[in-house]
XYZ file of C-alpha atoms in Angstrom:
340
model
C 30.817 -12.585 -21.709
C 29.577 -10.748 -18.731
C 31.691 -8.092 -16.499
C 33.336 -9.558 -13.799
C 35.593 -7.537 -11.423
C 37.500 -9.128 -8.705
C 38.655 -5.849 -6.638
C 34.849 -5.241 -6.805
C 34.022 -8.552 -5.634
C 36.695 -8.358 -2.568
C 35.021 -4.496 -1.256
C 31.258 -6.712 -1.120
C 29.293 -6.257 -4.540
C 29.224 -9.515 -6.880
C 28.385 -8.478 -10.044
C 27.813 -12.014 -11.049
C 25.241 -12.363 -8.340
C 23.577 -9.153 -9.778
C 22.687 -10.896 -12.496
C 21.825 -13.935 -11.204
C 18.510 -11.774 -9.580
C 17.894 -10.690 -13.213
C 17.435 -14.148 -14.528
C 15.366 -15.290 -11.930
C 13.079 -12.442 -11.376
C 12.527 -12.370 -15.134
C 9.472 -14.805 -14.800
C 7.838 -12.747 -12.502
C 7.737 -9.237 -14.451
C 6.680 -11.113 -17.503
C 3.580 -11.843 -15.551
C 2.766 -7.836 -14.886
C 2.866 -7.472 -19.290
C -0.505 -5.432 -20.078
C -1.080 -3.585 -23.402
C 1.106 -0.749 -23.706
C 4.781 -2.481 -22.794
C 7.142 -1.941 -25.472
C 10.446 -3.436 -23.454
C 11.698 -5.665 -21.814
C 14.431 -5.970 -18.409
C 17.966 -4.501 -19.414
C 17.156 -1.796 -21.437
C 18.371 1.623 -19.110
C 14.732 2.887 -19.200
C 11.371 1.193 -19.465
C 8.814 2.111 -22.540
C 4.578 2.046 -21.514
C 2.547 3.652 -24.496
C -0.399 5.084 -23.195
C -3.924 4.187 -25.292
C -5.568 7.887 -24.695
C -8.660 6.068 -25.840
C -12.419 7.664 -24.733
C -9.934 10.193 -22.534
C -10.422 13.598 -23.643
C -7.654 15.401 -21.838
C -4.731 13.279 -20.547
C -3.569 13.640 -17.009
C 0.200 11.776 -15.515
C -0.933 11.362 -11.958
C 2.125 9.627 -9.821
C 2.624 8.343 -6.472
C 5.786 7.177 -4.710
C 6.414 5.302 -1.428
C 7.995 2.699 0.403
C 7.275 -0.513 3.081
C 9.259 1.546 5.771
C 9.727 -0.462 9.210
C 7.402 -2.797 8.023
C 10.237 -4.815 6.615
C 11.773 -5.719 10.005
C 9.388 -8.290 10.676
C 10.036 -9.578 7.089
C 14.048 -9.914 8.110
C 13.448 -11.673 11.467
C 10.584 -14.213 10.120
C 12.913 -14.215 6.859
C 10.049 -13.880 4.193
C 10.412 -11.680 2.105
C 7.706 -11.842 -1.432
C 4.846 -10.675 0.474
C 6.566 -6.703 1.256
C 6.332 -5.732 -2.636
C 2.773 -6.307 -2.476
C 2.783 -3.380 0.173
C 5.115 -1.040 -1.549
C 3.458 -1.170 -4.641
C -0.065 -1.338 -2.431
C 1.212 1.894 -1.170
C 1.545 3.632 -4.631
C -1.231 2.524 -6.699
C -4.289 3.294 -3.624
C -2.795 6.576 -3.227
C -3.119 7.413 -7.166
C -6.385 5.925 -7.330
C -7.961 8.440 -4.841
C -7.747 10.727 -7.753
C -9.338 8.372 -10.174
C -6.195 7.529 -12.061
C -5.634 3.822 -13.646
C -2.512 2.595 -12.411
C 0.059 1.693 -15.654
C 3.532 1.015 -14.510
C 5.234 0.813 -11.532
C 9.159 0.657 -10.931
C 10.579 -0.724 -7.388
C 13.970 0.295 -6.019
C 15.923 -2.501 -3.829
C 18.947 -1.945 -1.647
C 20.725 -4.479 -0.519
C 23.597 -5.115 2.374
C 24.188 -8.572 0.333
C 23.152 -8.953 -2.910
C 21.152 -12.912 -2.457
C 19.286 -13.780 -6.026
C 16.542 -15.978 -4.217
C 15.571 -12.777 -1.771
C 15.958 -10.250 -4.093
C 13.996 -12.222 -6.974
C 11.965 -13.471 -3.804
C 10.661 -9.555 -3.092
C 10.553 -9.065 -7.057
C 7.941 -11.935 -7.214
C 5.706 -9.551 -4.395
C 6.206 -6.288 -6.231
C 4.748 -8.685 -9.554
C 1.883 -9.708 -7.584
C 0.988 -6.246 -6.520
C 1.112 -4.732 -10.240
C -1.381 -7.887 -11.067
C -3.736 -6.323 -8.110
C -2.989 -3.080 -9.730
C -3.310 -4.207 -12.862
C -0.484 -2.053 -14.023
C 3.223 -3.314 -15.277
C 6.627 -3.505 -13.944
C 8.722 -2.072 -16.109
C 11.992 -1.841 -14.591
C 13.402 -1.227 -11.855
C 17.036 -1.321 -10.083
C 18.632 -3.363 -7.211
C 21.458 -1.494 -5.413
C 24.372 -4.240 -3.749
C 25.986 -1.400 -0.654
C 28.020 -3.243 1.744
C 28.338 -1.162 4.748
C 25.671 0.656 4.638
C 22.959 -2.082 4.847
C 23.801 -4.877 7.149
C 23.779 -8.292 4.837
C 20.788 -9.372 5.561
C 18.655 -6.526 5.779
C 17.564 -4.319 2.494
C 15.472 -1.336 1.591
C 12.465 -1.623 -0.512
C 10.875 1.638 -2.510
C 8.909 2.515 -5.820
C 6.808 4.362 -7.403
C 3.867 4.229 -10.199
C 2.160 5.576 -12.918
C -1.716 6.270 -13.839
C -3.916 8.327 -15.891
C -7.213 9.929 -15.491
C -9.432 12.460 -17.871
C -8.945 16.174 -16.191
C -13.132 15.933 -16.747
C -12.933 12.862 -14.418
C -10.708 13.785 -11.604
C -11.870 13.066 -8.127
C -11.591 16.087 -6.084
C -13.476 17.227 -3.162
C -15.942 19.391 -5.501
C -19.183 17.814 -5.142
C -18.554 16.694 -1.528
C -22.126 18.027 0.192
C -23.161 17.506 4.158
C -25.641 14.406 3.690
C -23.426 12.910 2.160
C -22.500 9.536 3.184
C -19.041 8.297 3.637
C -18.264 4.053 2.943
C -15.556 1.501 4.274
C -13.395 -0.251 3.142
C -12.208 -2.376 4.883
C -8.257 -3.458 5.635
C -6.069 -6.818 5.535
C -4.825 -5.646 9.007
C -1.702 -3.403 9.584
C -1.348 -2.682 6.056
C 2.062 -1.262 6.141
C 2.054 1.899 8.499
C 3.002 2.498 12.356
C 5.498 -0.013 12.683
C 7.496 1.872 14.507
C 5.090 1.735 17.948
C 4.475 -1.623 16.600
C 7.614 -2.606 17.098
C 8.468 -0.859 19.857
C 5.015 -1.803 21.743
C 5.824 -5.616 20.485
C 9.125 -5.722 21.359
C 9.220 -8.061 18.139
C 12.593 -8.328 18.096
C 13.045 -10.235 21.343
C 10.160 -12.408 20.900
C 8.683 -15.946 19.191
C 6.615 -14.409 15.940
C 5.849 -17.843 15.204
C 3.604 -18.281 18.513
C 0.149 -18.907 17.467
C -2.264 -16.629 18.904
C -6.348 -17.305 20.123
C -7.148 -13.947 19.683
C -5.533 -13.520 15.889
C -6.558 -17.378 14.897
C -2.417 -16.833 13.435
C 0.818 -16.025 14.921
C 1.541 -12.514 16.003
C 4.524 -12.391 12.562
C 1.462 -13.946 10.570
C -0.935 -11.300 11.543
C 1.387 -8.273 11.362
C 3.551 -9.305 7.802
C 0.111 -10.211 6.224
C 0.314 -7.207 2.996
C -1.802 -4.326 2.149
C -4.414 -4.503 0.102
C -4.493 -2.800 -3.192
C -7.953 -1.738 -3.601
C -7.813 -0.010 -7.977
C -10.013 -2.722 -9.648
C -12.227 -2.102 -6.631
C -12.365 1.535 -7.192
C -12.107 1.992 -11.337
C -15.649 -0.826 -10.998
C -16.968 1.678 -8.689
C -16.555 4.946 -10.933
C -18.023 3.452 -13.548
C -21.666 3.317 -12.356
C -21.571 5.449 -9.538
C -20.895 9.690 -8.493
C -17.886 8.962 -6.506
C -16.674 12.256 -4.866
C -13.797 11.356 -2.667
C -11.566 8.890 -1.701
C -9.266 9.161 1.398
C -6.523 5.721 1.584
C -6.388 5.614 5.470
C -1.975 5.542 6.078
C 0.079 6.963 8.317
C -1.694 9.692 10.034
C -4.062 6.967 9.986
C -8.491 8.931 10.477
C -7.441 12.253 11.516
C -5.223 13.301 9.235
C -6.705 11.195 6.139
C -9.577 11.446 5.800
C -10.012 15.373 5.998
C -7.294 15.313 3.230
C -10.879 14.021 0.477
C -13.210 16.993 2.562
C -13.517 21.049 1.704
C -12.853 22.866 4.662
C -15.995 24.055 6.560
C -16.748 20.241 6.751
C -15.834 17.567 9.060
C -16.637 13.246 8.510
C -18.759 12.188 11.625
C -18.059 8.979 11.868
C -20.096 6.230 13.966
C -17.078 4.887 16.367
C -19.588 1.401 16.778
C -19.555 0.912 12.856
C -16.384 0.358 12.552
C -14.523 -3.075 12.014
C -11.509 -3.548 13.714
C -9.258 -6.918 13.601
C -8.530 -8.361 16.526
C -4.379 -7.231 15.675
C -5.504 -3.370 16.786
C -6.652 -4.743 20.597
C -3.786 -6.262 20.260
C -1.374 -2.930 20.342
C -3.478 -1.182 22.213
C -3.055 -3.879 25.335
C 0.261 -4.349 24.839
C 1.137 -0.733 24.932
C -1.201 0.979 26.673
C -2.065 3.531 23.910
C -5.003 5.906 24.092
C -7.768 5.182 22.055
C -6.908 8.772 20.594
C -3.541 7.662 18.761
C -4.935 4.624 18.112
C -6.755 5.967 15.405
C -4.875 9.286 14.477
C -1.740 6.540 13.686
C -3.264 2.639 12.565
C -5.907 2.065 9.841
C -7.784 0.603 12.831
C -9.637 -1.540 10.341
C -10.561 0.507 7.362
C -8.009 0.822 4.166
C -9.813 3.729 2.396
C -12.573 5.782 2.792
C -15.586 7.050 -0.198
C -17.645 9.662 -0.261
C -20.812 9.259 -2.767
C -23.824 11.122 -2.597
C -26.478 9.287 0.002
C -29.022 8.201 -2.595
C -25.622 6.646 -4.496
C -25.236 4.949 -1.143
C -26.842 1.298 -1.135
C -25.517 1.189 -4.693
C -21.993 1.899 -3.877
C -21.952 -0.457 -1.193
C -23.794 -3.583 -3.067
C -21.239 -2.965 -5.630
C -18.319 -3.084 -3.012
C -17.692 -6.591 -1.329
C -17.426 -5.928 2.986
C -17.965 -2.421 2.586
C -19.992 -0.669 5.351
C -21.003 2.811 6.051
C -19.375 4.249 7.989
C -20.366 7.779 8.366
C -21.312 10.904 6.791
C -20.177 14.389 5.898
C -21.699 17.230 7.971
C -21.133 21.593 7.990
C -18.658 21.946 10.923
C -14.822 22.879 11.449
C -13.722 20.238 13.022
C -12.251 17.456 10.746
C -13.149 14.185 12.166
C -15.494 13.818 15.310
C -16.690 10.594 16.312
C -20.328 9.416 16.972
C-alpha cells in the first residue's frame, strides 16, 4: 500500500502524482544502464561499480550545472523533452575538458506542481543526454514545491561524475606557441546567455512558432535546440592524438573560457573569418544592437568546444572530428585572447 496524505495534498503536494511520475520515467532511465550500474531507482543512493581496467591512478572528476533561464523557452513552448539534454551537456562537457570519461549522472527537478507526464518528458531528455554522453542515470530527485514555483514552471539541475587516469589528465602543461586551436561547432546558443536573449528578443511577448527564413525554422525551435554533447568525439580523439587542452565555451564566451585552458604568458590568436557562426546569433545581435565584443563575451558564436593540439597533429585531429575546423593558434603574449 502506497502512502497517501489528504492534508499534504490540500497543501499542494500530491504524493500519488510522484509515484506516477516515477513509473513513467523508469523506461527512460533503464535505457541509460551501462556496465557498473548496481541499483535501480527507488533506493536512498545510486550504486555504481567502477571499472579500473587500464587505469593506474584513478581520479574522480565531477561537474554540476543547471539549464538556467533557457527553461523559460520550454515553458512558453510547452516542450520539455530537450532541456534534459542541456542539463547533461553542461556537466559532461565540462568534465571531458579534463579528459574524464563520464560514468554517472543524477538530476534534480523542482516543480510547482507535479504533472507526471511533464516530469517524465524532462527525464526522457536527461536520459537521452546520458546516452549521448555514455553515462548512466542512476538516480535523482523530484521535489514538488507549491508556492515556491508557479504551477507550470520548474527548475532542473544535475551533476556528473567521471573517471580519469591521473597521468592522462588534460592540463595546460604541454601547451606551447605554435599549437593549433581547433573549433568544434555548436548546435546553436546551447544553454548560456538566455537572460540576454530573452530581453533583446522579448520572447514572452512574441510568437515563437513563427517561421523565420533566416533560420530555416521557427525562432522557438532555434533557441530550444539542445546543447551538443562532445564526450564521445573527445574520447575517440584522445585515443589517437595528444590533446593538450580543451575549453568548453559556455557563459563568458571566448574571452572567459579559452584562457582557462592556457598557461600564463600564452595567447589564443583567433582567426575571426574562420568562425562559422549560425544565423541565430545574427538575429540576436541585430535585435539587441549588441556589440561584437559583448557577443563574443557572452555566447559561443557557433563554437562549442576548442581543442588544442600540436601543429603536426592538426590534420589528424581534423580528420577525426567531423565538422571541426582550424580556429587559430597559440602565440606568446600577455593578452589572453586576440582576434586576427
